[in-house]
Amino acid sequence: TPLGKPRTIQIQVISGHCLPKPKGEKVGEAIDPYVRVELHDVRTCSDGREEYVSDDCQTSVVKNNGFCPSWNSGEYKSFQVHNPDVAMFYFQVLDEDLGLDDKIASAAIPVNCLREGYRSISLCSGHGSHLPSGPFEYACLLVRIHFDEIDGA
């Protein structure tokens, strides 16, 4: 499929691995992780204007398991991608907490860098740094990605 064609991308978040505690702390309670997937895109309107569009979804919360949480719903979320050349997916792992949820880790991936199938996504700290060692060295998400072209596009 040539890049640039509108398409539907289905994403299933399957599991997480070696998710660190908030701010990379070594002690404290086990986290209650969930994943938010966001699509950031640009759509061209019928009058030629371009407008920013976004869509998102999130998994259920897995209680007390930051080591290897799994989301076994088997459900995919379908995202309508209008402009794959500029669209980007943002994966965030959050810790459900009383009040404000803590951001654990994240990854941003341009749509034109995605490949179909089962994929491991390396995660970075909340500040976007990916250190070669430390709490984020092995932190990742396992996802499944499927592409469908939009008919008539």
mmCIF file of C-alpha atoms in Angstrom:
data_model
loop_
_atom_site.group_PDB
_atom_site.id
_atom_site.type_symbol
_atom_site.label_atom_id
_atom_site.label_comp_id
_atom_site.label_asym_id
_atom_site.label_seq_id
_atom_site.Cartn_x
_atom_site.Cartn_y
_atom_site.Cartn_z
ATOM 1 C CA THR A 1 0.000 0.000 0.000
ATOM 2 C CA PRO A 2 1.520 3.344 -0.963
ATOM 3 C CA LEU A 3 2.063 5.822 1.832
ATOM 4 C CA GLY A 4 -0.241 8.777 1.990
ATOM 5 C CA LYS A 5 -3.487 6.887 1.263
ATOM 6 C CA PRO A 6 -6.190 7.136 3.935
ATOM 7 C CA ARG A 7 -6.642 3.893 5.827
ATOM 8 C CA THR A 8 -8.098 2.284 8.901
ATOM 9 C CA ILE A 9 -5.554 1.034 11.415
ATOM 10 C CA GLN A 10 -6.645 -1.404 14.097
ATOM 11 C CA ILE A 11 -4.582 -1.628 17.276
ATOM 12 C CA GLN A 12 -4.872 -4.188 20.062
ATOM 13 C CA VAL A 13 -2.838 -3.654 23.238
ATOM 14 C CA ILE A 14 -1.921 -7.129 24.484
ATOM 15 C CA SER A 15 0.533 -6.738 27.353
ATOM 16 C CA GLY A 16 3.203 -4.679 29.038
ATOM 17 C CA HIS A 17 6.584 -5.798 30.317
ATOM 18 C CA CYS A 18 8.900 -4.454 33.032
ATOM 19 C CA LEU A 19 6.887 -1.293 33.588
ATOM 20 C CA PRO A 20 8.662 0.896 36.153
ATOM 21 C CA LYS A 21 7.100 2.706 39.081
ATOM 22 C CA PRO A 22 6.287 6.419 38.704
ATOM 23 C CA LYS A 23 9.413 8.553 38.242
ATOM 24 C CA GLY A 24 11.498 5.348 38.151
ATOM 25 C CA GLU A 25 11.312 4.865 41.915
ATOM 26 C CA LYS A 26 12.552 1.549 43.282
ATOM 27 C CA VAL A 27 10.263 1.190 46.283
ATOM 28 C CA GLY A 28 6.564 1.651 46.864
ATOM 29 C CA GLU A 29 3.353 -0.129 46.007
ATOM 30 C CA ALA A 30 2.849 -2.049 42.779
ATOM 31 C CA ILE A 31 1.372 0.045 39.998
ATOM 32 C CA ASP A 32 -2.132 -0.346 38.524
ATOM 33 C CA PRO A 33 -1.316 0.218 34.839
ATOM 34 C CA TYR A 34 -3.517 1.020 31.888
ATOM 35 C CA VAL A 35 -2.619 2.155 28.369
ATOM 36 C CA ARG A 36 -4.022 5.131 26.462
ATOM 37 C CA VAL A 37 -3.511 5.088 22.683
ATOM 38 C CA GLU A 38 -3.935 8.424 20.897
ATOM 39 C CA LEU A 39 -3.974 9.180 17.166
ATOM 40 C CA HIS A 40 -2.948 12.685 16.091
ATOM 41 C CA ASP A 41 -3.708 13.440 12.432
ATOM 42 C CA VAL A 42 -4.505 16.149 9.882
ATOM 43 C CA ARG A 43 -7.581 15.946 7.647
ATOM 44 C CA THR A 44 -8.155 17.989 4.477
ATOM 45 C CA CYS A 45 -11.683 19.390 4.402
ATOM 46 C CA SER A 46 -13.826 19.634 1.268
ATOM 47 C CA ASP A 47 -12.955 23.362 0.963
ATOM 48 C CA GLY A 48 -9.212 22.582 1.016
ATOM 49 C CA ARG A 49 -8.578 23.643 4.618
ATOM 50 C CA GLU A 50 -6.567 21.332 6.817
ATOM 51 C CA GLU A 51 -7.733 20.598 10.348
ATOM 52 C CA TYR A 52 -6.215 18.738 13.269
ATOM 53 C CA VAL A 53 -8.112 15.591 14.299
ATOM 54 C CA SER A 54 -7.494 13.151 17.110
ATOM 55 C CA ASP A 55 -8.931 9.924 18.452
ATOM 56 C CA ASP A 56 -8.046 7.812 21.467
ATOM 57 C CA CYS A 57 -8.896 4.728 23.473
ATOM 58 C CA GLN A 58 -7.687 3.133 26.654
ATOM 59 C CA THR A 59 -7.395 -0.334 28.088
ATOM 60 C CA SER A 60 -8.843 -1.534 31.346
ATOM 61 C CA VAL A 61 -6.778 -1.189 34.519
ATOM 62 C CA VAL A 62 -4.680 -4.163 35.672
ATOM 63 C CA LYS A 63 -4.416 -4.064 39.457
ATOM 64 C CA ASN A 64 -1.040 -4.459 41.204
ATOM 65 C CA ASN A 65 0.983 -5.665 38.216
ATOM 66 C CA GLY A 66 3.649 -3.518 36.602
ATOM 67 C CA PHE A 67 5.890 -6.467 35.790
ATOM 68 C CA CYS A 68 3.779 -8.158 33.105
ATOM 69 C CA PRO A 69 0.211 -6.804 32.902
ATOM 70 C CA SER A 70 -1.960 -8.265 30.158
ATOM 71 C CA TRP A 71 -5.131 -7.003 28.544
ATOM 72 C CA ASN A 72 -6.806 -10.136 27.170
ATOM 73 C CA SER A 73 -9.989 -8.548 25.844
ATOM 74 C CA GLY A 74 -9.075 -9.489 22.270
ATOM 75 C CA GLU A 75 -10.649 -6.216 21.131
ATOM 76 C CA TYR A 76 -9.121 -3.983 18.507
ATOM 77 C CA LYS A 77 -9.670 -0.239 18.367
ATOM 78 C CA SER A 78 -10.113 1.072 14.822
ATOM 79 C CA PHE A 79 -8.575 4.441 13.995
ATOM 80 C CA GLN A 80 -9.384 6.347 10.778
ATOM 81 C CA VAL A 81 -6.084 7.758 9.482
ATOM 82 C CA HIS A 82 -6.588 10.532 6.944
ATOM 83 C CA ASN A 83 -2.977 11.512 6.261
ATOM 84 C CA PRO A 84 -0.475 8.725 7.081
ATOM 85 C CA ASP A 85 2.460 10.959 6.090
ATOM 86 C CA VAL A 86 1.918 13.228 9.114
ATOM 87 C CA ALA A 87 -0.236 11.149 11.493
ATOM 88 C CA MET A 88 1.280 9.811 14.700
ATOM 89 C CA PHE A 89 0.280 7.365 17.425
ATOM 90 C CA TYR A 90 1.109 8.197 21.027
ATOM 91 C CA PHE A 91 1.125 5.305 23.516
ATOM 92 C CA GLN A 92 0.998 6.246 27.218
ATOM 93 C CA VAL A 93 1.204 3.922 30.192
ATOM 94 C CA LEU A 94 -0.482 5.403 33.238
ATOM 95 C CA ASP A 95 -0.840 4.276 36.850
ATOM 96 C CA GLU A 96 -4.397 4.543 38.157
ATOM 97 C CA ASP A 97 -4.242 6.466 41.391
ATOM 98 C CA LEU A 98 -6.495 8.451 43.669
ATOM 99 C CA GLY A 99 -6.772 11.903 42.183
ATOM 100 C CA LEU A 100 -4.376 12.422 39.277
ATOM 101 C CA ASP A 101 -3.063 9.288 37.538
ATOM 102 C CA ASP A 102 0.734 9.048 37.286
ATOM 103 C CA LYS A 103 2.344 8.924 33.866
ATOM 104 C CA ILE A 104 4.692 5.931 33.806
ATOM 105 C CA ALA A 105 6.100 5.780 30.276
ATOM 106 C CA SER A 106 5.283 6.616 26.670
ATOM 107 C CA ALA A 107 6.219 6.210 23.016
ATOM 108 C CA ALA A 108 5.350 8.245 19.922
ATOM 109 C CA ILE A 109 5.407 6.482 16.552
ATOM 110 C CA PRO A 110 4.713 8.009 13.118
ATOM 111 C CA VAL A 111 2.038 6.051 11.251
ATOM 112 C CA ASN A 112 4.311 5.524 8.246
ATOM 113 C CA CYS A 113 6.760 3.680 10.551
ATOM 114 C CA LEU A 114 4.158 1.154 11.735
ATOM 115 C CA ARG A 115 4.198 -2.410 10.412
ATOM 116 C CA GLU A 116 1.444 -5.007 10.564
ATOM 117 C CA GLY A 117 1.508 -7.882 13.009
ATOM 118 C CA TYR A 118 2.684 -8.319 16.573
ATOM 119 C CA ARG A 119 5.040 -5.498 17.558
ATOM 120 C CA SER A 120 7.059 -4.617 20.640
ATOM 121 C CA ILE A 121 7.092 -0.907 21.444
ATOM 122 C CA SER A 122 10.001 0.329 23.573
ATOM 123 C CA LEU A 123 8.902 2.854 26.149
ATOM 124 C CA CYS A 124 10.609 6.025 27.330
ATOM 125 C CA SER A 125 10.307 7.993 30.537
ATOM 126 C CA GLY A 126 7.659 10.665 30.874
ATOM 127 C CA HIS A 127 10.272 13.185 29.757
ATOM 128 C CA GLY A 128 10.945 11.322 26.500
ATOM 129 C CA SER A 129 14.409 10.090 27.441
ATOM 130 C CA HIS A 130 15.325 6.491 26.758
ATOM 131 C CA LEU A 131 18.295 5.682 28.895
ATOM 132 C CA PRO A 132 20.442 2.647 27.981
ATOM 133 C CA SER A 133 20.080 1.369 31.535
ATOM 134 C CA GLY A 134 17.880 1.905 34.528
ATOM 135 C CA PRO A 135 14.154 1.417 35.002
ATOM 136 C CA PHE A 136 13.219 1.878 31.317
ATOM 137 C CA GLU A 137 15.818 -0.469 29.804
ATOM 138 C CA TYR A 138 13.308 -3.298 29.233
ATOM 139 C CA ALA A 139 9.996 -1.429 29.487
ATOM 140 C CA CYS A 140 7.797 -2.216 26.483
ATOM 141 C CA LEU A 141 4.293 -2.877 25.214
ATOM 142 C CA LEU A 142 3.223 -5.786 23.022
ATOM 143 C CA VAL A 143 0.602 -4.710 20.480
ATOM 144 C CA ARG A 144 -1.018 -6.166 17.379
ATOM 145 C CA ILE A 145 -1.525 -3.901 14.362
ATOM 146 C CA HIS A 146 -3.721 -4.447 11.308
ATOM 147 C CA PHE A 147 -4.196 -2.136 8.264
ATOM 148 C CA ASP A 148 -7.316 -1.777 6.122
ATOM 149 C CA GLU A 149 -7.430 0.592 3.160
ATOM 150 C CA ILE A 150 -10.423 2.902 3.030
ATOM 151 C CA ASP A 151 -12.498 2.037 -0.048
ATOM 152 C CA GLY A 152 -12.704 4.714 -2.692
ATOM 153 C CA ALA A 153 -9.787 6.681 -1.278
#
